[in-house]
Structure formats: structure tokens, C-alpha cells
Short mmCIF file of C-alpha atoms in Angstrom, two decimals:
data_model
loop_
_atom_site.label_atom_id
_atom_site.label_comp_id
_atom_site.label_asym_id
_atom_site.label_seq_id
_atom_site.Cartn_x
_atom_site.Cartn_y
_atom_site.Cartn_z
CA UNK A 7 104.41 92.19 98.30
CA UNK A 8 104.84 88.88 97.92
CA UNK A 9 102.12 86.74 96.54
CA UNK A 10 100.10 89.79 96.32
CA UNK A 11 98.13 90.42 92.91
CA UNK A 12 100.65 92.62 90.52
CA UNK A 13 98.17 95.57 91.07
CA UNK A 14 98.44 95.79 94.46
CA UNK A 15 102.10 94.90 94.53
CA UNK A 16 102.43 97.88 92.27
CA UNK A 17 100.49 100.40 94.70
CA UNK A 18 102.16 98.77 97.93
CA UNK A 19 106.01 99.66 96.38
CA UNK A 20 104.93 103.26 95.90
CA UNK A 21 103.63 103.63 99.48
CA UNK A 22 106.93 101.88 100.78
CA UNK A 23 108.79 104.13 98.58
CA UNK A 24 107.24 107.50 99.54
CA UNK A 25 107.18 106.12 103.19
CA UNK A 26 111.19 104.97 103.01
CA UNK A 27 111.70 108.73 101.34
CA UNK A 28 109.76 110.28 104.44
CA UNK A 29 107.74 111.82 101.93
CA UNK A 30 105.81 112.60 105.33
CA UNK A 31 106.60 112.59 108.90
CA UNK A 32 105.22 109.98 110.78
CA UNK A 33 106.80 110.55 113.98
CA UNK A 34 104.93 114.33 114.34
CA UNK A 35 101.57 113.65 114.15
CA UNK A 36 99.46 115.83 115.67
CA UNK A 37 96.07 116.59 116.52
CA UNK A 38 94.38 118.48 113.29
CA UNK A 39 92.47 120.47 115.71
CA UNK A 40 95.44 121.30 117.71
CA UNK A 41 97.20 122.71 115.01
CA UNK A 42 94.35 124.95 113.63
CA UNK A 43 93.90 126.66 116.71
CA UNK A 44 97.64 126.92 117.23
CA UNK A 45 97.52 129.02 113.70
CA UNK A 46 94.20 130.79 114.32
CA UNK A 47 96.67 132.18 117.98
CA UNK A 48 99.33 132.99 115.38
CA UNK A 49 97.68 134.01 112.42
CA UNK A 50 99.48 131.73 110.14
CA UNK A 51 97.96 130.00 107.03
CA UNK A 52 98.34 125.58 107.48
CA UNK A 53 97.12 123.47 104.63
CA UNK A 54 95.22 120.45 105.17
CA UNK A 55 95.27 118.35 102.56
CA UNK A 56 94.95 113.88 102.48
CA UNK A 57 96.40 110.97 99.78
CA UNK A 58 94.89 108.61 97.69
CA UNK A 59 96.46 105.94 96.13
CA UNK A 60 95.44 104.88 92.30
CA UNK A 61 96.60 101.71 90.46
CA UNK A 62 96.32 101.64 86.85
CA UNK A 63 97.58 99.26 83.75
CA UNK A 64 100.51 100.91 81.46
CA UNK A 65 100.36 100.50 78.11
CA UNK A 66 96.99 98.38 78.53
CA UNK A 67 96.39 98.91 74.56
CA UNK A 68 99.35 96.73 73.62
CA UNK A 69 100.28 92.47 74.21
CA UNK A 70 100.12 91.81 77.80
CA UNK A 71 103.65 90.90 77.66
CA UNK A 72 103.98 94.38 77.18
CA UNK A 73 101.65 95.61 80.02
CA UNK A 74 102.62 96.60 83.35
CA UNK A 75 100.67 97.78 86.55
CA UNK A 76 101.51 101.16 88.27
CA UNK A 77 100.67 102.29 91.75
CA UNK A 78 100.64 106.15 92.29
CA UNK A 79 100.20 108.24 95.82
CA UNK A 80 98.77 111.42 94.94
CA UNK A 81 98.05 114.34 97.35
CA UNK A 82 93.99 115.58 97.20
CA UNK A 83 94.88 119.00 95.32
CA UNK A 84 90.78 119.18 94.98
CA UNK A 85 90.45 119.31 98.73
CA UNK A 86 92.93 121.17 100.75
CA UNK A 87 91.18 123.27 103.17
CA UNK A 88 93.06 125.86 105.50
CA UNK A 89 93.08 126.70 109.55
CA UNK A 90 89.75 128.13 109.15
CA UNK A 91 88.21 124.89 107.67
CA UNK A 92 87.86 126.54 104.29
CA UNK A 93 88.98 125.69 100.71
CA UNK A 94 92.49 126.58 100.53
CA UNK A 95 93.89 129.79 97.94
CA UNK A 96 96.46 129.16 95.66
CA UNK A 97 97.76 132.07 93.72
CA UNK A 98 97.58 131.62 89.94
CA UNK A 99 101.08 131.42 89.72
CA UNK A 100 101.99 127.95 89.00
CA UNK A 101 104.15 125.89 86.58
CA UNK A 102 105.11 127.46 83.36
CA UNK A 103 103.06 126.84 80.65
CA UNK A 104 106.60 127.67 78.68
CA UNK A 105 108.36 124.78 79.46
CA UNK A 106 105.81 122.48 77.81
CA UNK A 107 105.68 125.20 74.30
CA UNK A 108 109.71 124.10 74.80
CA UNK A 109 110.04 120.90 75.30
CA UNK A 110 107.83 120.74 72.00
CA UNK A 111 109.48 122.92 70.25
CA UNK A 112 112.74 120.57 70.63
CA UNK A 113 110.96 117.29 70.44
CA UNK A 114 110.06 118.65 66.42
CA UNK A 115 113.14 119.89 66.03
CA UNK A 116 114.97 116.49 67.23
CA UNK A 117 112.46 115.00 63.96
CA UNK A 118 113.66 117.24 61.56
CA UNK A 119 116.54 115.95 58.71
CA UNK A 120 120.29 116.13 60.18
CA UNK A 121 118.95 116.52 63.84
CA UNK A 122 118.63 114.09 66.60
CA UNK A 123 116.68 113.95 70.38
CA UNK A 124 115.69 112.28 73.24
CA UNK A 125 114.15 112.91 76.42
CA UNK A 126 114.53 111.53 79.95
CA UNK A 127 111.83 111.49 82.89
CA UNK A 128 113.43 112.10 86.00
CA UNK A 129 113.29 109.32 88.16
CA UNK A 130 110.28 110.32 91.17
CA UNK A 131 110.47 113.96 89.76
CA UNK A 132 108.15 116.01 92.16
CA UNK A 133 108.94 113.64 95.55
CA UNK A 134 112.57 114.83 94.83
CA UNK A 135 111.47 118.57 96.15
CA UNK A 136 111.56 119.38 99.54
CA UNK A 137 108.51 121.54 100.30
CA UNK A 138 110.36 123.36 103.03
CA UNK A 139 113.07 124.77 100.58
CA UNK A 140 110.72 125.81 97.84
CA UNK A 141 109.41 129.80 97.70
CA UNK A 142 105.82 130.30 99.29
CA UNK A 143 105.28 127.25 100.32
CA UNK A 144 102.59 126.86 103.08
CA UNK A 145 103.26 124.14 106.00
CA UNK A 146 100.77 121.39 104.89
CA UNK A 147 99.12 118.15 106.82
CA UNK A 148 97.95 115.11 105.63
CA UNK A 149 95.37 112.38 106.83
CA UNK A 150 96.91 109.16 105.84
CA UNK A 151 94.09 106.66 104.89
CA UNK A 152 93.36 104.35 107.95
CA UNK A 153 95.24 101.16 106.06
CA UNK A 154 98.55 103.69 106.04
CA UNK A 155 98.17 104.73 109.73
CA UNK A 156 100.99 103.37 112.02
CA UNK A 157 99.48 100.93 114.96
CA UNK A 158 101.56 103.09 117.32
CA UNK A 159 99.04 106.28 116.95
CA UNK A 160 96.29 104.76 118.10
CA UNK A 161 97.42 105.28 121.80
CA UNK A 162 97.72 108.85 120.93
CA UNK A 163 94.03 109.52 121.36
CA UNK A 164 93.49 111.68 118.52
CA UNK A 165 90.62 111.80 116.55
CA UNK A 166 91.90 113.86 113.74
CA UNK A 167 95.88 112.33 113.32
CA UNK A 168 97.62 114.39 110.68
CA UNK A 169 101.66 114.34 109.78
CA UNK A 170 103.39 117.04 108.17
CA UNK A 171 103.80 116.15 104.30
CA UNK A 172 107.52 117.02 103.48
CA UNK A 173 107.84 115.68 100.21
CA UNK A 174 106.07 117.13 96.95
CA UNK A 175 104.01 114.81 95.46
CA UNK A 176 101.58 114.65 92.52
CA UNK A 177 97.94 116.37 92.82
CA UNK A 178 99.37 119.50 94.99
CA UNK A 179 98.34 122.13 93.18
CA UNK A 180 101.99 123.70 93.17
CA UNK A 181 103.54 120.56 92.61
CA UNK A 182 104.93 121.70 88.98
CA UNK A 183 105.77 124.99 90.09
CA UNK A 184 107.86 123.31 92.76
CA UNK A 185 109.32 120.77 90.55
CA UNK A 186 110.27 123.97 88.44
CA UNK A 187 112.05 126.01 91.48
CA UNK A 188 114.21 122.89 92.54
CA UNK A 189 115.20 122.64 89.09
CA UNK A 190 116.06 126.25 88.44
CA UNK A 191 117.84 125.97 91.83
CA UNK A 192 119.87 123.00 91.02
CA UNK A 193 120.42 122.25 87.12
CA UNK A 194 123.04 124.79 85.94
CA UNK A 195 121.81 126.97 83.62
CA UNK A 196 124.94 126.13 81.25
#
């Protein structure tokens, strides 16, 4: 990232971040079409899904001494299509509207005379879940953009190169209600 504007430094540490994490599998890529007919012969539901990387200025309203850029890989919730090359379902289920009337409820409460709060983001939150060990989840592919694609899978000879995503990551349309399973799995409830 060196010499590299501080945009595009930003955006190129999350890639090598979500790439060092395996956030997806880059050594078992596969043919798309390959693994849609393999599911059609099995009847299982695959996800197809792609990235897309944004960049964007924090805290752009305040001195630039202040400001910082941000890179972020999201997962295309809008457009994840299944092994029949339609729109993908996703039950309504998904993160608990609950949690947010909480955390609320204890951020006025921490205002309040004689009380006292804070909060704390978790650190990479949703690429901490590991899609496999979450309830209902649905094997899902990616298409990496072509910048993202390792040299190497060009002597594949696929025209449709897609890696299983592992990691949860922003945009999937369960990604809070995933977040919220590892949690309940892991944070004692005492």
C-alpha cells in the first residue's frame, strides 16, 4: 500500500485482511456452472452471490486532521441468485429488531443522573462468524471482481470462477442474524 493514495490504501488493507482471514476459499474454485448442476442432481439449494468493495471518508464533516478513509468488502445481498439462476429466498427471520430497542434503552439509561455507560464495537464483528457453524445457513459462492482473482486460475479454464465464501461479511442478508447466533453461542449469558 505503499505510496498508494490513503483511499485506496484504505480499501487494499480490507481486501488483505478478509483475504489473510480466508474470508473465502481461494484454493476451491470451481466452475459456477459445475456446481449448479451438481445441486440441480442433488436437489440442494447453493447461493451465488459476488463483493464489492466501497471506500468512503469518516467523519468527513469535521477538520481533516480528524478525517480518515475506510475501505469496506461487502457481499451483493441485492443479488444472490440460487442453482436455478433465480433470485435467492431468505426467510423473514433475520436479526432482532430487539437488540437495537436494547442497546437504546441502556445507552439513555447510561445518561441518566448517578448512572454511567459505554459501548464497544467488536473488532470485524460479522467476518468473525463462520457461515458453516451458523443455523440454516445455505453453502454460498462468490465471483471475486477480476482485480481480486488469483493469476493462478486463469489456467483453470473456467469461465464462471467462483470460491466458497466462508466468512460472514456485510450486505448478506443474514449477516446480523448470524452475528446474533455466534454471539448467543459464545458470550455467556451471565
Amino acid at each position: 500500500a505503499m505510496g498508494m493514495p490513503p483511499a485506496a490504501a484504505a480499501l487494499e488493507a480490507e481486501w488483505k485482511k478478509l483475504e489473510d482471514k480466508q474470508a473465502w476459499l481461494l484454493n476451491k474454485v470451481r466452475s459456477k456452472k459445475a456446481i449448479m448442476q451438481e445441486a440441480r442432481q442433488k436437489g440442494k439449494t447453493v447461493h451465488f452471490g459476488s463483493l464489492m468493495d466501497l471506500r468512503f471518508e469518516k467523519h468527513s464533516e469535521q477538520a481533516v486532521e480528524n478525517r480518515k478513509y475506510k475501505g469496506r468488502v461487502v457481499f451483493r445481498g441485492d443479488q444472490v441468485k440460487d442453482q436455478e439462476s433465480t433470485h435467492a429466498v431468505f426467510s423473514g427471520h433475520t436479526s432482532s429488531s430487539a437488540h437495537m430497542a436494547s442497546a437504546k434503552l441502556l445507552d439513555a439509561m447510561a445518561r441518566m443522573p448517578g448512572f454511567d455507560g459505554q459501548d464497544a464495537d467488536a473488532v470485524g464483528a460479522y467476518a468473525q462468524v463462520v457461515h458453516s457453524e451458523v443455523e440454516g445457513y445455505v453453502e454460498t459462492w462468490i465471483t471475486l471482481p477480476l482485480h481480486r482473482r488469483p493469476a493462478s486460475w486463469r489456467s483453470l479454464g473456467y469461465d464462471d470462477p467462483v470460491a466458497p465464501l466462508r466468512l460472514n461479511l456485510y450486505g448478506h442478508p443474514k449477516a446480523g442474524l448470524h452475528w446474533e447466533q455466534h454471539c448467543a453461542k459464545n458470550i455467556p449469558a451471565n
